Coordinates of N, CA and C in Angstrom, one line a residue:
M573 N 18.3 41.5 19.6 CA 17.4 40.5 19.2 C 18.1 39.4 18.3
N574 N 18.1 38.3 18.7 CA 18.8 37.3 17.8 C 17.9 36.8 16.6
M575 N 18.5 36.0 15.7 CA 17.8 35.7 14.6 C 16.5 34.9 14.8
L576 N 16.5 33.9 15.8 CA 15.3 33.1 16.1 C 14.2 34.1 16.6
T577 N 14.6 34.9 17.5 CA 13.5 35.9 18.0 C 12.9 36.7 16.9
R578 N 13.8 37.2 16.0 CA 13.2 38.0 14.8 C 12.3 37.1 14.0
L579 N 12.8 35.9 13.6 CA 11.9 35.0 12.9 C 10.6 34.8 13.5
E580 N 10.6 34.6 14.8 CA 9.3 34.4 15.6 C 8.4 35.5 15.5
E581 N 9.0 36.8 15.6 CA 8.3 38.0 15.4 C 7.4 38.0 14.0
Y582 N 8.2 37.6 13.0 CA 7.6 37.5 11.7 C 6.5 36.5 11.6
Y583 N 6.8 35.3 12.3 CA 5.9 34.2 12.4 C 4.5 34.7 13.0
Y584 N 4.6 35.3 14.2 CA 3.4 35.7 14.8 C 2.6 36.8 14.2
E585 N 3.3 37.6 13.4 CA 2.6 38.5 12.6 C 1.8 37.8 11.4
A586 N 2.5 36.8 10.9 CA 1.8 36.0 9.8 C 0.6 35.3 10.4
K587 N 0.7 34.7 11.6 CA -0.4 34.0 12.3 C -1.6 35.0 12.5
A588 N -1.4 36.2 12.6 CA -2.5 37.2 12.8 C -3.1 37.8 11.5
N589 N -2.5 37.4 10.4 CA -2.9 37.9 9.1 C -4.1 37.1 8.6
K590 N -5.2 37.8 8.1 CA -6.3 37.1 7.7 C -6.0 36.4 6.5
W591 N -5.3 36.9 5.6 CA -5.0 36.2 4.2 C -4.2 35.0 4.5
M592 N -3.3 35.0 5.4 CA -2.4 33.8 5.6 C -3.3 32.7 6.3
R593 N -4.3 33.2 7.0 CA -5.2 32.1 7.6 C -6.1 31.4 6.5
Y594 N -6.5 32.3 5.6 CA -7.3 31.7 4.5 C -6.4 30.7 3.6
F595 N -5.1 31.0 3.4 CA -4.2 30.3 2.7 C -4.0 28.9 3.4
T596 N -4.0 29.0 4.8 CA -3.7 27.8 5.6 C -5.0 26.8 5.4
V597 N -6.1 27.4 5.5 CA -7.3 26.6 5.3 C -7.4 26.0 3.9
F598 N -6.9 26.8 2.9 CA -6.9 26.3 1.5 C -6.0 25.1 1.4
C599 N -4.8 25.2 2.0 CA -3.9 24.1 1.9 C -4.4 22.8 2.7
R600 N -5.1 23.0 3.8 CA -5.7 21.9 4.5 C -6.7 21.1 3.7
I601 N -7.5 22.0 3.1 CA -8.6 21.4 2.2 C -8.1 20.6 0.9
V602 N -7.2 21.3 0.3 CA -6.5 20.7 -0.9 C -5.7 19.5 -0.7
L603 N -5.0 19.5 0.5 CA -4.2 18.3 0.8 C -5.1 17.2 1.2
A604 N -6.3 17.4 1.9 CA -7.1 16.5 2.3 C -7.9 15.9 1.0
L605 N -8.2 16.7 0.0 CA -8.8 16.2 -1.1 C -7.9 15.4 -2.0
G606 N -6.6 15.6 -1.8 CA -5.7 14.8 -2.5 C -5.5 13.3 -2.0
F607 N -5.9 13.1 -0.7 CA -5.8 11.8 -0.1 C -7.1 11.1 -0.1
I608 N -8.3 11.7 -0.2 CA -9.6 11.1 0.0 C -9.8 10.1 -1.2
P609 N -9.7 10.5 -2.4 CA -10.0 9.6 -3.5 C -9.1 8.4 -3.5
S610 N -7.8 8.7 -3.3 CA -6.8 7.5 -3.3 C -7.1 6.6 -2.2
G611 N -7.5 7.1 -1.1 CA -7.8 6.3 0.2 C -8.9 5.4 0.0
I612 N -10.0 6.0 -0.6 CA -11.3 5.3 -0.9 C -11.0 4.1 -1.8
I613 N -10.2 4.3 -3.0 CA -9.9 3.4 -3.9 C -9.2 2.2 -3.2
K614 N -8.2 2.5 -2.4 CA -7.4 1.4 -1.7 C -8.4 0.6 -0.7
I615 N -9.3 1.4 -0.1 CA -10.1 0.7 0.8 C -11.1 -0.2 0.0
M616 N -11.5 0.1 -1.1 CA -12.4 -0.7 -2.0 C -11.6 -1.8 -2.7
G617 N -10.3 -1.9 -2.5 CA -9.6 -2.9 -3.1 C -9.2 -2.8 -4.6
E618 N -9.5 -1.6 -5.1 CA -9.3 -1.4 -6.6 C -7.9 -1.0 -6.8
R619 N -7.4 -1.2 -8.1 CA -6.1 -0.8 -8.5 C -6.0 0.7 -8.5
F620 N -5.0 1.2 -7.9 CA -4.9 2.7 -7.6 C -4.7 3.5 -9.0
T621 N -4.0 3.0 -10.0 CA -3.6 3.8 -11.1 C -3.9 3.1 -12.4
A622 N -4.0 3.9 -13.5 CA -4.2 3.3 -14.8 C -2.8 3.0 -15.5
L623 N -1.8 3.3 -14.8 CA -0.4 3.1 -15.4 C -0.3 1.7 -15.8
P624 N 0.4 1.4 -17.0 CA 0.5 0.0 -17.4 C 1.4 -0.8 -16.6
A625 N 1.4 -2.1 -16.5 CA 2.2 -2.9 -15.7 C 3.7 -2.8 -16.0
H626 N 4.1 -2.3 -17.1 CA 5.5 -2.2 -17.6 C 6.0 -0.9 -17.1
H627 N 5.2 0.0 -16.8 CA 5.7 1.3 -16.3 C 6.4 1.2 -14.9
P628 N 7.5 1.8 -14.7 CA 8.2 1.6 -13.4 C 7.3 1.9 -12.2
L629 N 6.5 2.8 -12.2 CA 5.6 3.1 -11.1 C 4.4 2.3 -11.1
G630 N 4.0 1.8 -12.3 CA 3.0 0.8 -12.5 C 3.3 -0.6 -11.9
Q631 N 4.5 -1.0 -12.0 CA 5.1 -2.1 -11.4 C 4.9 -2.0 -9.8
Y632 N 5.3 -0.9 -9.3 CA 5.2 -0.8 -7.8 C 3.7 -0.9 -7.4
F633 N 2.9 -0.2 -8.0 CA 1.4 -0.2 -7.6 C 0.8 -1.6 -7.8
D634 N 1.3 -2.3 -8.8 CA 0.8 -3.7 -9.0 C 1.1 -4.5 -7.8
A635 N 2.4 -4.4 -7.4 CA 2.9 -5.2 -6.3 C 2.2 -4.8 -5.0
L636 N 2.0 -3.4 -4.9 CA 1.3 -3.0 -3.7 C -0.1 -3.4 -3.7
H637 N -0.7 -3.4 -4.8 CA -2.2 -3.9 -4.8 C -2.3 -5.4 -4.3
L638 N -1.3 -6.2 -4.5 CA -1.3 -7.6 -4.2 C -0.9 -7.8 -2.7
T639 N -0.7 -6.8 -1.9 CA -0.2 -7.0 -0.4 C -1.5 -7.2 0.5
G640 N -2.7 -7.3 -0.1 CA -3.8 -7.7 0.8 C -4.3 -6.5 1.7
Y641 N -4.4 -6.9 3.0 CA -4.9 -5.9 3.9 C -3.9 -4.8 4.2
Y642 N -2.7 -4.9 3.9 CA -1.7 -3.8 3.9 C -2.1 -2.7 3.0
Y643 N -2.6 -3.1 1.8 CA -3.1 -2.1 0.8 C -4.3 -1.4 1.4
T644 N -5.2 -2.2 2.0 CA -6.3 -1.5 2.6 C -6.0 -0.6 3.8
F645 N -5.0 -1.0 4.6 CA -4.4 -0.2 5.7 C -4.0 1.1 5.2
I646 N -3.3 1.2 4.1 CA -2.8 2.4 3.5 C -3.9 3.4 3.3
G647 N -5.0 2.7 2.7 CA -6.2 3.4 2.3 C -6.9 4.1 3.5
F648 N -7.0 3.3 4.6 CA -7.6 3.8 5.8 C -6.8 4.9 6.4
T649 N -5.5 4.7 6.3 CA -4.5 5.8 6.9 C -4.7 7.1 6.2
Q650 N -4.7 7.0 4.8 CA -4.9 8.3 4.0 C -6.2 8.9 4.3
L651 N -7.3 8.1 4.4 CA -8.6 8.8 4.7 C -8.6 9.3 6.1
T652 N -8.0 8.6 7.0 CA -7.9 9.2 8.4 C -7.2 10.5 8.4
I653 N -6.1 10.6 7.8 CA -5.3 11.8 7.7 C -6.0 13.0 7.1
A654 N -6.8 12.6 6.0 CA -7.6 13.6 5.4 C -8.7 14.2 6.2
V655 N -9.3 13.3 7.0 CA -10.4 13.8 7.9 C -9.9 14.7 9.0
L656 N -8.6 14.2 9.6 CA -7.9 14.9 10.6 C -7.6 16.4 10.1
L657 N -7.1 16.5 8.9 CA -6.8 17.8 8.3 C -8.0 18.7 8.1
L658 N -9.2 18.2 8.0 CA -10.4 18.9 7.7 C -11.0 19.4 9.0
I659 N -10.6 18.9 10.1 CA -11.2 19.3 11.4 C -10.1 20.2 12.1
P660 N -10.5 21.4 12.4 CA -9.5 22.4 12.9 C -8.8 21.9 14.1
R661 N -9.6 21.3 15.1 CA -9.0 20.9 16.3 C -8.0 19.7 16.1
T662 N -8.1 19.0 15.0 CA -7.1 17.9 14.8 C -6.2 18.1 13.6
A663 N -6.2 19.4 13.1 CA -5.4 19.7 11.9 C -4.0 19.5 12.1
L664 N -3.5 19.8 13.3 CA -2.0 19.6 13.5 C -1.6 18.1 13.5
L665 N -2.4 17.3 14.1 CA -2.2 15.8 14.1 C -2.2 15.3 12.6
G666 N -3.1 15.8 11.8 CA -3.2 15.4 10.4 C -2.0 15.9 9.7
A667 N -1.5 17.1 9.9 CA -0.3 17.6 9.2 C 0.9 16.8 9.6
L668 N 1.0 16.4 10.9 CA 2.2 15.6 11.3 C 2.2 14.3 10.7
M669 N 1.0 13.7 10.4 CA 0.9 12.5 9.8 C 1.1 12.5 8.3
Y670 N 0.6 13.6 7.7 CA 0.6 13.8 6.3 C 2.0 13.9 5.7
F671 N 2.9 14.7 6.4 CA 4.2 15.0 5.9 C 5.1 13.8 5.5
P672 N 5.3 12.8 6.5 CA 6.1 11.6 6.1 C 5.5 10.7 5.0
V673 N 4.2 10.7 4.9 CA 3.6 9.9 3.8 C 3.8 10.7 2.4
I674 N 3.6 12.0 2.4 CA 3.7 12.6 1.1 C 5.2 12.8 0.7
L675 N 6.0 12.8 1.7 CA 7.5 12.8 1.4 C 8.0 11.5 0.8
N676 N 7.5 10.4 1.3 CA 7.6 9.0 0.7 C 7.1 9.0 -0.7
I677 N 5.9 9.5 -1.0 CA 5.3 9.6 -2.4 C 6.1 10.4 -3.2
C678 N 6.6 11.6 -2.8 CA 7.3 12.5 -3.6 C 8.7 11.8 -4.1
I679 N 9.3 11.3 -3.1 CA 10.7 10.6 -3.5 C 10.4 9.4 -4.5
L680 N 9.3 8.7 -4.3 CA 9.0 7.6 -5.2 C 8.8 8.1 -6.5
A681 N 8.0 9.3 -6.6 CA 7.8 9.8 -7.9 C 9.0 10.3 -8.7
Y682 N 10.0 10.9 -8.0 CA 11.2 11.2 -8.6 C 12.1 10.0 -9.0
A683 N 12.0 9.0 -8.1 CA 12.9 7.9 -8.4 C 12.5 7.2 -9.6
T684 N 11.2 7.1 -9.9 CA 10.7 6.5 -11.1 C 10.4 7.4 -12.2
R685 N 10.8 8.6 -12.1 CA 10.7 9.7 -13.2 C 9.3 9.8 -13.6
F686 N 8.3 9.8 -12.6 CA 6.9 9.9 -12.9 C 6.6 11.3 -13.3
E687 N 5.6 11.4 -14.2 CA 5.2 12.7 -14.6 C 4.5 13.5 -13.5
G688 N 4.1 13.0 -12.4 CA 3.4 13.7 -11.4 C 4.5 14.2 -10.3
T689 N 5.7 14.3 -10.7 CA 6.7 14.9 -9.7 C 6.3 16.4 -9.3
R690 N 5.7 17.0 -10.2 CA 5.4 18.5 -9.9 C 4.4 18.5 -8.9
I691 N 3.3 17.8 -9.0 CA 2.0 17.9 -8.1 C 2.5 17.4 -6.8
T692 N 3.3 16.2 -6.8 CA 3.7 15.7 -5.4 C 4.6 16.6 -4.7
T693 N 5.5 17.5 -5.5 CA 6.2 18.5 -4.9 C 5.5 19.5 -4.2
F694 N 4.5 20.0 -5.0 CA 3.6 21.1 -4.4 C 2.8 20.6 -3.2
M695 N 2.5 19.3 -3.1 CA 1.8 18.8 -1.9 C 2.8 18.6 -0.7
L696 N 4.0 18.3 -1.1 CA 5.1 18.2 0.0 C 5.3 19.6 0.6
L697 N 5.5 20.6 -0.3 CA 5.6 22.0 0.2 C 4.5 22.5 1.0
A698 N 3.3 22.2 0.6 CA 2.1 22.6 1.3 C 2.0 21.9 2.7
S699 N 2.4 20.7 2.7 CA 2.4 20.0 4.0 C 3.5 20.5 4.9
F700 N 4.6 21.0 4.4 CA 5.7 21.5 5.2 C 5.2 22.9 5.7
Y701 N 4.5 23.7 4.8 CA 4.0 24.9 5.3 C 3.1 24.8 6.5
L702 N 2.2 23.6 6.5 CA 1.3 23.5 7.6 C 2.1 23.2 8.9
L703 N 3.2 22.5 8.7 CA 4.0 22.3 9.9 C 4.6 23.6 10.5
C704 N 5.0 24.3 9.5 CA 5.6 25.8 9.9 C 4.4 26.6 10.5
W705 N 3.3 26.5 10.0 CA 2.1 27.3 10.5 C 1.9 26.9 12.0
N706 N 2.1 25.7 12.3 CA 1.9 25.2 13.7 C 3.2 25.2 14.5
Y707 N 4.1 26.0 14.1 CA 5.4 26.1 14.8 C 5.2 26.4 16.4
D708 N 4.3 27.3 16.7 CA 4.0 27.6 18.1 C 3.6 26.5 18.9
R709 N 3.1 25.3 18.3 CA 2.6 24.2 19.0 C 3.6 23.1 19.0
I710 N 4.5 23.0 18.1 CA 5.4 22.0 18.0 C 6.9 22.3 18.3
K711 N 7.1 23.6 18.6 CA 8.4 24.1 18.8 C 9.1 23.5 20.1
Y712 N 8.3 23.1 21.0 CA 8.7 22.6 22.3 C 9.5 21.2 22.1
I713 N 9.3 20.6 21.0 CA 9.9 19.3 20.7 C 11.0 19.4 19.8
L714 N 11.3 20.6 19.3 CA 12.4 20.9 18.4 C 13.7 21.1 19.2
P715 N 14.8 20.6 18.6 CA 16.1 20.8 19.2 C 16.7 22.3 19.2
I716 N 16.0 23.2 19.5 CA 16.4 24.6 19.4 C 16.0 25.3 20.7
K717 N 16.9 26.3 20.9 CA 16.7 27.1 22.3 C 15.3 27.9 22.2
Q718 N 14.6 27.8 23.2 CA 13.3 28.4 23.2 C 13.4 29.9 23.5
S719 N 12.7 30.8 22.8 CA 12.7 32.2 23.1 C 11.7 32.4 24.2
E720 N 11.7 33.6 24.7 CA 10.8 34.0 25.8 C 9.4 34.5 25.2
R721 N 9.2 34.5 23.9 CA 7.9 34.8 23.3 C 6.9 34.0 23.6
H722 N 5.7 34.4 24.1 CA 4.5 33.7 24.5 C 3.8 33.1 23.3
S723 N 3.4 31.9 23.3 CA 2.9 31.2 22.1 C 1.5 31.6 21.9
D724 N 0.8 32.3 22.8 CA -0.6 32.6 22.7 C -0.9 33.7 21.7
T725 N -1.5 33.5 20.6 CA -1.7 34.5 19.5 C -3.1 35.2 19.7
S726 N -3.8 34.9 20.7 CA -5.2 35.5 20.8 C -5.2 37.0 21.0
T727 N -4.1 37.4 21.6 CA -3.9 39.0 21.9 C -3.1 39.7 20.8
Q728 N -2.8 38.9 19.7 CA -2.0 39.4 18.6 C -3.0 40.3 17.8
T729 N -2.5 41.6 17.4 CA -3.2 42.4 16.7 C -3.6 41.8 15.2
R730 N -4.8 41.7 14.9 CA -5.2 41.1 13.6 C -4.9 42.1 12.5
S731 N -4.5 41.5 11.4 CA -4.1 42.3 10.2 C -4.9 41.8 9.0
N732 N -5.4 42.8 8.2 CA -6.1 42.4 6.9 C -5.2 42.8 5.7
K733 N -3.9 43.2 5.9 CA -3.0 43.6 4.9 C -2.6 42.4 4.1
F734 N -2.7 42.5 2.7 CA -2.5 41.4 1.8 C -1.0 41.2 1.8
P735 N -0.4 40.0 2.1 CA 1.0 39.7 2.1 C 1.5 39.5 0.7
W736 N 1.7 40.6 0.0 CA 2.2 40.4 -1.4 C 3.6 39.7 -1.5
L737 N 4.4 39.9 -0.5 CA 5.8 39.2 -0.6 C 5.6 37.7 -0.4
F738 N 4.8 37.4 0.5 CA 4.6 35.9 0.7 C 4.0 35.2 -0.5
F739 N 2.9 35.7 -1.0 CA 2.3 35.0 -2.1 C 3.1 35.2 -3.3
G740 N 3.9 36.3 -3.5 CA 4.8 36.4 -4.6 C 5.9 35.3 -4.6
S741 N 6.3 35.1 -3.3 CA 7.3 34.0 -3.1 C 6.7 32.6 -3.5
V742 N 5.5 32.4 -3.1 CA 4.7 31.1 -3.3 C 4.7 30.9 -4.8
L743 N 4.3 32.0 -5.5 CA 4.3 31.8 -7.0 C 5.6 31.6 -7.6
A744 N 6.7 32.2 -7.1 CA 8.0 32.0 -7.6 C 8.5 30.6 -7.4
I745 N 8.1 30.1 -6.2 CA 8.5 28.7 -5.9 C 7.8 27.7 -6.8
M746 N 6.5 27.9 -7.0 CA 5.7 27.0 -8.0 C 6.3 27.1 -9.4
I747 N 6.7 28.3 -9.9 CA 7.2 28.4 -11.2 C 8.6 27.7 -11.3
S748 N 9.3 27.7 -10.2 CA 10.7 27.2 -10.1 C 10.5 25.7 -10.1
V749 N 9.5 25.1 -9.5 CA 9.3 23.7 -9.4 C 9.0 23.2 -10.8
V750 N 8.2 23.8 -11.6 CA 7.8 23.5 -12.9 C 9.0 23.5 -13.9
V751 N 9.7 24.6 -13.8 CA 10.9 24.8 -14.7 C 11.9 23.8 -14.4
I752 N 12.3 23.6 -13.1 CA 13.3 22.6 -12.7 C 12.9 21.2 -13.1
N753 N 11.6 20.8 -13.0 CA 11.1 19.5 -13.4 C 11.2 19.4 -15.0
Q754 N 11.1 20.5 -15.7 CA 11.1 20.4 -17.1 C 12.5 20.0 -17.7
Y755 N 13.5 20.4 -16.9 CA 14.9 20.1 -17.4 C 15.7 19.1 -16.5
L756 N 14.9 18.6 -15.4 CA 15.6 17.7 -14.5 C 16.1 16.4 -15.2
Y757 N 15.3 15.8 -16.0 CA 15.7 14.6 -16.7 C 15.7 14.8 -18.2
T758 N 16.7 14.2 -18.8 CA 16.8 14.2 -20.3 C 15.7 13.2 -20.9
I759 N 15.2 12.4 -20.1 CA 14.2 11.5 -20.7 C 13.3 10.9 -19.6
R760 N 12.0 10.7 -19.8 CA 11.1 10.1 -18.9 C 10.2 9.1 -19.6
P761 N 9.8 8.1 -18.8 CA 9.0 7.0 -19.5 C 7.5 7.5 -19.8
G762 N 7.1 8.7 -19.3 CA 5.8 9.1 -19.5 C 4.7 8.2 -18.8
N763 N 3.5 8.4 -19.0 CA 2.5 7.5 -18.4 C 1.9 6.4 -19.4
S764 N 2.4 6.5 -20.6 CA 2.1 5.4 -21.5 C 3.0 5.3 -22.6
M765 N 2.9 4.3 -23.4 CA 3.8 4.2 -24.6 C 3.6 5.3 -25.5
L766 N 2.4 5.7 -25.7 CA 2.2 6.9 -26.7 C 2.8 8.2 -26.2
E767 N 2.6 8.3 -24.8 CA 3.1 9.6 -24.2 C 4.7 9.6 -24.3
C768 N 5.3 8.5 -24.1 CA 6.7 8.3 -24.2 C 7.2 8.6 -25.6
T769 N 6.7 8.0 -26.6 CA 7.2 8.1 -27.9 C 6.8 9.5 -28.4
N770 N 5.8 10.2 -27.9 CA 5.5 11.6 -28.4 C 6.5 12.6 -27.9
S771 N 7.3 12.2 -26.9 CA 8.3 13.2 -26.4 C 9.6 13.0 -27.2
C772 N 9.7 12.0 -28.0 CA 11.0 11.6 -28.7 C 11.3 12.7 -29.7
P773 N 10.4 13.3 -30.5 CA 10.8 14.3 -31.5 C 11.6 15.4 -30.9
G774 N 11.4 15.8 -29.7 CA 12.1 16.8 -29.0 C 13.4 16.4 -28.3
N775 N 13.7 15.2 -28.4 CA 14.9 14.6 -27.8 C 16.0 14.7 -28.8
S776 N 17.3 14.9 -28.3 CA 18.5 15.1 -29.0 C 18.8 13.8 -29.9
K777 N 18.3 12.7 -29.4 CA 18.5 11.3 -30.2 C 17.1 10.7 -30.3
P778 N 16.3 11.1 -31.2 CA 14.9 10.6 -31.3 C 14.9 9.0 -31.4
E779 N 15.8 8.4 -32.3 CA 15.8 7.1 -32.4 C 16.2 6.3 -31.1
V780 N 17.0 6.9 -30.3 CA 17.5 6.3 -29.1 C 16.3 6.3 -28.1
C781 N 15.5 7.4 -28.2 CA 14.4 7.6 -27.3 C 13.3 6.6 -27.6
Q782 N 13.1 6.3 -28.9 CA 12.1 5.3 -29.3 C 12.5 3.9 -28.7
K783 N 13.8 3.7 -28.8 CA 14.3 2.3 -28.2 C 14.1 2.3 -26.7
F784 N 14.2 3.4 -26.0 CA 14.0 3.5 -24.6 C 12.6 3.2 -24.2
C785 N 11.7 3.8 -25.0 CA 10.2 3.5 -24.8 C 9.9 2.1 -25.0
D786 N 10.5 1.4 -26.1 CA 10.2 0.1 -26.4 C 10.8 -0.8 -25.3
C787 N 12.0 -0.4 -24.8 CA 12.6 -1.2 -23.6 C 11.7 -1.1 -22.4
I788 N 10.9 0.0 -22.0 CA 10.1 0.0 -21.0 C 8.8 -0.8 -21.2
Y789 N 8.1 -0.3 -22.3 CA 6.7 -0.8 -22.5 C 6.6 -2.1 -23.2
N790 N 7.4 -2.5 -24.2 CA 7.2 -3.7 -24.9 C 8.1 -4.8 -24.3
Q791 N 9.3 -4.5 -23.9 CA 10.2 -5.5 -23.4 C 10.0 -5.7 -21.9
G792 N 9.5 -4.7 -21.2 CA 9.2 -4.9 -19.8 C 10.5 -4.8 -19.0
N793 N 11.5 -4.2 -19.4 CA 12.8 -4.2 -18.5 C 12.6 -3.1 -17.5
S794 N 13.5 -3.2 -16.5 CA 13.5 -2.2 -15.4 C 13.9 -0.8 -15.9
L795 N 13.6 0.2 -15.2 CA 14.0 1.5 -15.5 C 15.5 1.7 -15.6
D796 N 16.1 1.1 -14.6 CA 17.7 1.4 -14.6 C 18.3 0.7 -15.8
K797 N 17.8 -0.5 -16.2 CA 18.4 -1.1 -17.5 C 18.1 -0.2 -18.7
C798 N 16.9 0.2 -18.8 CA 16.6 1.0 -20.0 C 17.4 2.2 -20.0
L799 N 17.5 2.9 -18.8 CA 18.3 4.2 -18.8 C 19.8 3.9 -19.1
D800 N 20.4 2.7 -18.7 CA 21.7 2.4 -19.0 C 21.9 2.1 -20.5
D801 N 20.9 1.5 -21.1 CA 20.9 1.2 -22.6 C 20.8 2.6 -23.3
Y802 N 20.0 3.4 -22.8 CA 19.8 4.8 -23.4 C 21.0 5.6 -23.4
E803 N 21.8 5.6 -22.3 CA 23.0 6.4 -22.1 C 24.0 5.8 -22.9
R804 N 24.2 4.6 -23.1 CA 25.2 3.9 -23.9 C 24.9 4.2 -25.4
A805 N 23.7 4.1 -25.8 CA 23.3 4.4 -27.2 C 23.5 5.8 -27.6
K806 N 23.4 6.7 -26.6 CA 23.6 8.1 -26.9 C 25.1 8.3 -27.2
Q807 N 25.9 7.6 -26.5 CA 27.4 7.8 -26.7 C 27.9 7.2 -28.0

């Protein structure tokens, strides 16, 4: 038995597990709820976030808000994806559409050092999990050699055994994301001037941190320039 066949055996066992099915429904609902409010806000033409205009991500959303019907189109897309995820028959299509959107949002959050990097990472991982859950339906388009295992899970023996290893791994991954994000950056702009300056007492160079916050929120400079000034001042 090769590695792929062995992994597929584990996969079909997971598909037949009651708790894994509950977790999959939970992921679908939570991801849909993450897109519904933001989609409605964009359709209504309102500003998406309360981030100030001088915040790196606030600048991006201000520019996005001014794109007219493109901004509305994004809202309709998010709302459509959310609805597709909530309907079992169209959940796969929703998952396929969700992943590239949340991947883009996650990379944007990390690029601007947004405080929401943790939640966007969780959403990205949950979206990837849904794609893995539907492996039996999308494996035929993957560039891998197909096994002889039949994709019909209706005859699979159902299991009520709680998958401690899986949920323990999920918890470990969530803790890892939180810890890694805690130490990933030496400084972040926060979501406001007050939040930025409140982090300065814990910084190795509090006075330099204060100048960084002033550079972002009062002077309105770009994140790259403020980071360059911050690194030079530290040296």
